Amino acid sequence: MKVVESKDYNKFKIINGNRTIKKSHVKKLRESMTEKYIPVPIIVNDKHYIIDGQHRMEACKELGIPFHFIQIDKLNLEDVQRLNSNNKKWSVEDIMESYIDLGNPNYVAYKAFWKTHNFGHEPNWVLLKGEDREGTRQEFRKGKFVLSQVEIKQAGVYAQQINEILEYFAEDDIVHAKGRRSIIALMKAFRNEKYSQGKMLRKLKAAKRKLEAKKCTQDYTRQLEEFYFHKVPVTKQFRLDVGA
């Protein structure tokens, strides 16, 4: 396979849906190339789209030095993702932005939800799609993630309720309490027909101690029950995660 040297930077284009060029990565490459330039070829397709090496190309362009490339016909975005997954793994944000670039409205809606409610991605997936962690992750990565307005609205209600309760966690435990295990425990409580958010908040406000980070979902549930049923007769108590 022929390796070609060129300085025609404008001939080649970023493929739509590829990861956004990160200036910090380009800077590192530029500094490395200044010390010693090793001509690792970029890979392009027959339509002059860069399949692999867009950061190397940008670094060469900024330095004004030749770049080397190999042309392989008929490669596409899936090949970009496949190559990158074998090198630097795509983050959730990379994947999200990729499908947004391709015009997928579900990922646009997801980004808006993520920015609005400020939870991590796995907690967001629980809020929006339920507890099938691996299934949702695979759908998200493959571009098959779908959101309905009903799901977004309900998840927004859950997020608001969770944020109300987070105020009663010890400050050092809030980050952990925004994690997947805690979110699952809280959502099970919210879905229980006997549960009252108003009652929970009154109990937490009156308590002499704060909620604490726990190791598993069940521990979070049992802790919530301790607060919710404080001074409540056993005959009137129930499990927050039963029937949810």
Coordinates of C-alpha atoms in Angstrom, one line a residue:
M1 CA 0.0 0.0 0.0
K2 CA 1.5 3.3 -1.1
V3 CA 2.3 6.0 1.5
V4 CA 2.0 9.5 0.0
E5 CA 3.6 12.7 1.4
S6 CA 1.7 16.0 1.0
K7 CA 1.2 19.5 2.4
D8 CA -2.2 19.9 0.7
Y9 CA -4.0 20.2 4.1
N10 CA -7.2 21.6 2.6
K11 CA -7.7 18.6 0.3
F12 CA -8.8 16.3 3.1
K13 CA -11.9 16.7 5.2
I14 CA -13.2 15.7 8.6
I15 CA -15.8 13.0 8.2
N16 CA -19.2 14.0 9.5
G17 CA -19.9 12.4 12.9
N18 CA -16.2 11.9 13.9
R19 CA -15.0 13.1 17.2
T20 CA -14.5 16.8 17.7
I21 CA -10.8 17.8 17.4
K22 CA -9.4 18.5 20.9
K23 CA -7.0 21.3 21.0
S24 CA -5.2 19.8 24.0
H25 CA -4.4 16.7 22.1
V26 CA -3.2 18.6 19.0
K27 CA -1.0 20.6 21.3
K28 CA 0.6 17.5 22.7
L29 CA 1.2 16.1 19.2
R30 CA 2.6 19.4 18.0
E31 CA 5.1 19.5 20.9
S32 CA 6.1 15.8 20.3
M33 CA 6.6 16.5 16.6
T34 CA 8.7 19.5 17.3
E35 CA 11.1 17.3 19.4
K36 CA 11.1 14.5 16.8
Y37 CA 8.8 14.0 13.9
I38 CA 7.8 10.4 13.2
P39 CA 5.8 10.3 10.0
V40 CA 2.9 8.1 11.1
P41 CA 0.5 8.0 8.1
I42 CA -3.1 9.1 8.4
I43 CA -5.8 7.0 6.7
V44 CA -8.2 8.6 4.2
N45 CA -10.9 7.2 1.9
D46 CA -11.5 7.8 -1.8
K47 CA -13.6 10.9 -1.1
H48 CA -10.7 12.5 0.8
Y49 CA -12.3 12.1 4.2
I50 CA -10.0 11.4 7.1
I51 CA -10.8 8.0 8.6
D52 CA -7.9 8.0 11.2
G53 CA -5.5 10.7 12.2
Q54 CA -7.4 14.0 12.2
H55 CA -5.4 15.2 15.2
R56 CA -2.1 14.4 13.5
M57 CA -3.2 16.2 10.4
E58 CA -4.1 19.3 12.4
A59 CA -0.8 19.2 14.2
C60 CA 1.1 19.0 10.9
K61 CA -0.9 21.8 9.5
E62 CA -0.2 24.1 12.5
L63 CA 3.5 23.3 12.2
G64 CA 3.5 23.7 8.4
I65 CA 5.2 20.3 7.9
P66 CA 4.3 17.5 5.4
F67 CA 1.9 14.8 6.5
H68 CA 1.8 11.2 5.2
F69 CA -1.3 9.4 4.2
I70 CA -2.6 6.1 2.9
Q71 CA -5.8 5.9 0.8
I72 CA -8.2 3.1 1.4
D73 CA -11.4 3.2 -0.6
K74 CA -15.0 2.9 0.7
L75 CA -14.2 3.4 4.4
N76 CA -17.0 5.2 6.4
L77 CA -17.9 6.5 9.8
E78 CA -18.3 2.9 11.2
D79 CA -14.7 2.3 10.3
V80 CA -13.7 5.5 12.0
Q81 CA -15.4 4.3 15.2
R82 CA -13.9 0.8 14.8
L83 CA -10.4 2.2 14.4
N84 CA -10.7 4.6 17.3
S85 CA -12.1 2.0 19.6
N86 CA -8.9 0.0 19.1
N87 CA -6.9 3.1 20.0
K88 CA -8.3 5.7 22.3
K89 CA -11.8 4.6 23.5
W90 CA -14.7 6.9 22.5
S91 CA -16.2 8.6 25.6
V92 CA -20.0 8.9 26.0
E93 CA -19.6 12.6 25.0
D94 CA -17.7 11.6 21.8
I95 CA -20.5 9.2 20.9
M96 CA -23.2 11.7 21.7
E97 CA -21.6 14.5 19.7
S98 CA -21.0 12.1 16.8
Y99 CA -24.7 11.2 16.5
I100 CA -25.7 14.9 17.0
D101 CA -23.4 15.8 14.0
L102 CA -25.3 13.2 12.0
G103 CA -28.6 14.9 12.9
N104 CA -30.0 12.3 15.3
P105 CA -32.7 14.2 17.4
N106 CA -32.6 11.6 20.2
Y107 CA -29.0 12.5 21.0
V108 CA -29.8 16.2 20.8
A109 CA -32.6 15.6 23.3
Y110 CA -30.3 13.6 25.5
K111 CA -27.6 16.3 25.6
A112 CA -30.2 18.9 26.6
F113 CA -31.4 16.6 29.5
W114 CA -27.8 15.9 30.6
K115 CA -26.9 19.6 30.6
T116 CA -30.2 20.6 32.4
H117 CA -30.1 18.1 35.3
N118 CA -26.3 17.7 35.8
F119 CA -26.2 13.9 36.5
G120 CA -23.6 11.5 35.1
H121 CA -24.5 9.4 32.1
E122 CA -25.3 6.1 33.8
P123 CA -27.7 7.9 36.3
N124 CA -29.2 9.7 33.3
W125 CA -29.8 6.4 31.6
V126 CA -31.5 5.0 34.7
L127 CA -33.7 8.1 34.9
L128 CA -34.7 8.0 31.2
K129 CA -34.7 4.3 30.4
G130 CA -34.7 2.2 33.6
E131 CA -32.2 -0.2 35.0
D132 CA -31.0 -2.2 32.0
R133 CA -27.5 -0.8 32.2
E134 CA -25.8 -2.9 29.5
G135 CA -28.7 -2.7 27.1
T136 CA -28.9 1.0 27.2
R137 CA -25.1 1.4 26.9
Q138 CA -25.1 -0.7 23.7
E139 CA -28.1 1.1 22.2
F140 CA -26.4 4.5 22.9
R141 CA -23.1 3.4 21.3
K142 CA -24.8 1.9 18.2
G143 CA -26.9 5.0 17.5
K144 CA -30.1 3.1 18.5
F145 CA -30.9 5.2 21.6
V146 CA -34.5 6.6 21.4
L147 CA -36.2 9.0 23.7
S148 CA -39.9 9.9 23.9
Q149 CA -41.3 13.1 25.2
V150 CA -43.1 11.0 27.9
E151 CA -39.8 9.6 29.1
I152 CA -38.1 13.0 29.1
K153 CA -40.9 14.5 31.1
Q154 CA -41.1 11.7 33.7
A155 CA -37.3 11.7 34.0
G156 CA -37.3 15.4 34.6
V157 CA -39.8 14.9 37.5
Y158 CA -37.6 12.2 39.0
A159 CA -34.5 14.4 38.7
Q160 CA -36.3 17.3 40.5
Q161 CA -37.4 15.0 43.3
I162 CA -33.8 13.5 43.6
N163 CA -32.3 17.0 43.8
E164 CA -34.7 17.9 46.6
I165 CA -33.5 14.9 48.6
L166 CA -29.8 15.4 47.8
E167 CA -29.9 18.6 49.9
Y168 CA -30.1 16.3 53.0
F169 CA -27.0 14.3 52.2
A170 CA -23.7 15.1 54.0
E171 CA -21.8 17.4 51.7
D172 CA -19.0 14.9 51.1
D173 CA -21.4 12.2 50.1
I174 CA -23.4 14.1 47.5
V175 CA -21.3 13.0 44.6
H176 CA -21.7 9.4 45.5
A177 CA -25.4 10.0 46.1
K178 CA -25.8 11.2 42.5
G179 CA -24.6 7.8 41.3
R180 CA -26.5 4.9 39.7
R181 CA -27.1 2.9 42.9
S182 CA -28.7 5.8 44.8
I183 CA -30.8 6.8 41.8
I184 CA -32.2 3.3 41.4
A185 CA -33.2 3.3 45.1
L186 CA -34.9 6.7 44.9
M187 CA -36.8 5.8 41.8
K188 CA -38.1 2.6 43.3
A189 CA -39.4 4.7 46.2
F190 CA -41.0 7.3 43.8
R191 CA -42.8 4.6 41.9
N192 CA -44.3 3.1 45.1
E193 CA -47.9 4.3 45.2
K194 CA -47.8 4.6 49.0
Y195 CA -44.7 6.9 48.9
S196 CA -45.1 10.7 49.6
Q197 CA -42.3 13.1 48.6
G198 CA -43.7 15.7 50.9
K199 CA -43.6 13.4 53.8
M200 CA -40.0 12.3 53.0
L201 CA -38.8 15.9 52.9
R202 CA -40.5 16.7 56.2
K203 CA -38.9 13.7 57.8
L204 CA -35.4 14.6 56.4
K205 CA -35.8 18.3 57.5
A206 CA -36.7 17.2 61.1
A207 CA -33.9 14.6 61.4
K208 CA -30.9 15.3 63.5
R209 CA -28.5 13.7 61.1
K210 CA -27.8 13.7 57.4
L211 CA -28.2 10.9 54.8
E212 CA -25.0 9.1 54.0
A213 CA -23.4 7.4 51.0
K214 CA -23.9 3.7 50.9
K215 CA -22.3 0.7 49.1
C216 CA -25.4 -0.7 47.3
T217 CA -28.9 0.1 46.2
Q218 CA -30.5 -1.9 49.0
D219 CA -28.5 -0.1 51.6
Y220 CA -29.8 3.2 50.2
T221 CA -33.4 2.0 50.3
R222 CA -33.1 0.8 53.9
Q223 CA -31.6 4.2 54.9
L224 CA -34.5 6.0 53.2
E225 CA -36.9 3.8 55.1
E226 CA -35.2 4.6 58.4
F227 CA -35.9 8.3 57.9
Y228 CA -39.3 7.9 56.3
F229 CA -40.7 5.7 59.0
H230 CA -39.1 7.4 62.0
K231 CA -41.5 7.1 64.9
V232 CA -44.1 5.4 62.7
P233 CA -45.7 2.2 64.1
V234 CA -44.4 -1.0 62.5
T235 CA -47.9 -1.9 61.5
K236 CA -48.0 1.2 59.2
Q237 CA -44.6 0.7 57.7
F238 CA -43.9 -0.8 54.2
R239 CA -40.9 -1.5 52.0
L240 CA -40.2 1.4 49.6
D241 CA -38.8 -0.9 47.0
V242 CA -41.7 -3.4 46.9
G243 CA -44.3 -3.0 44.3
A244 CA -42.3 -0.3 42.6

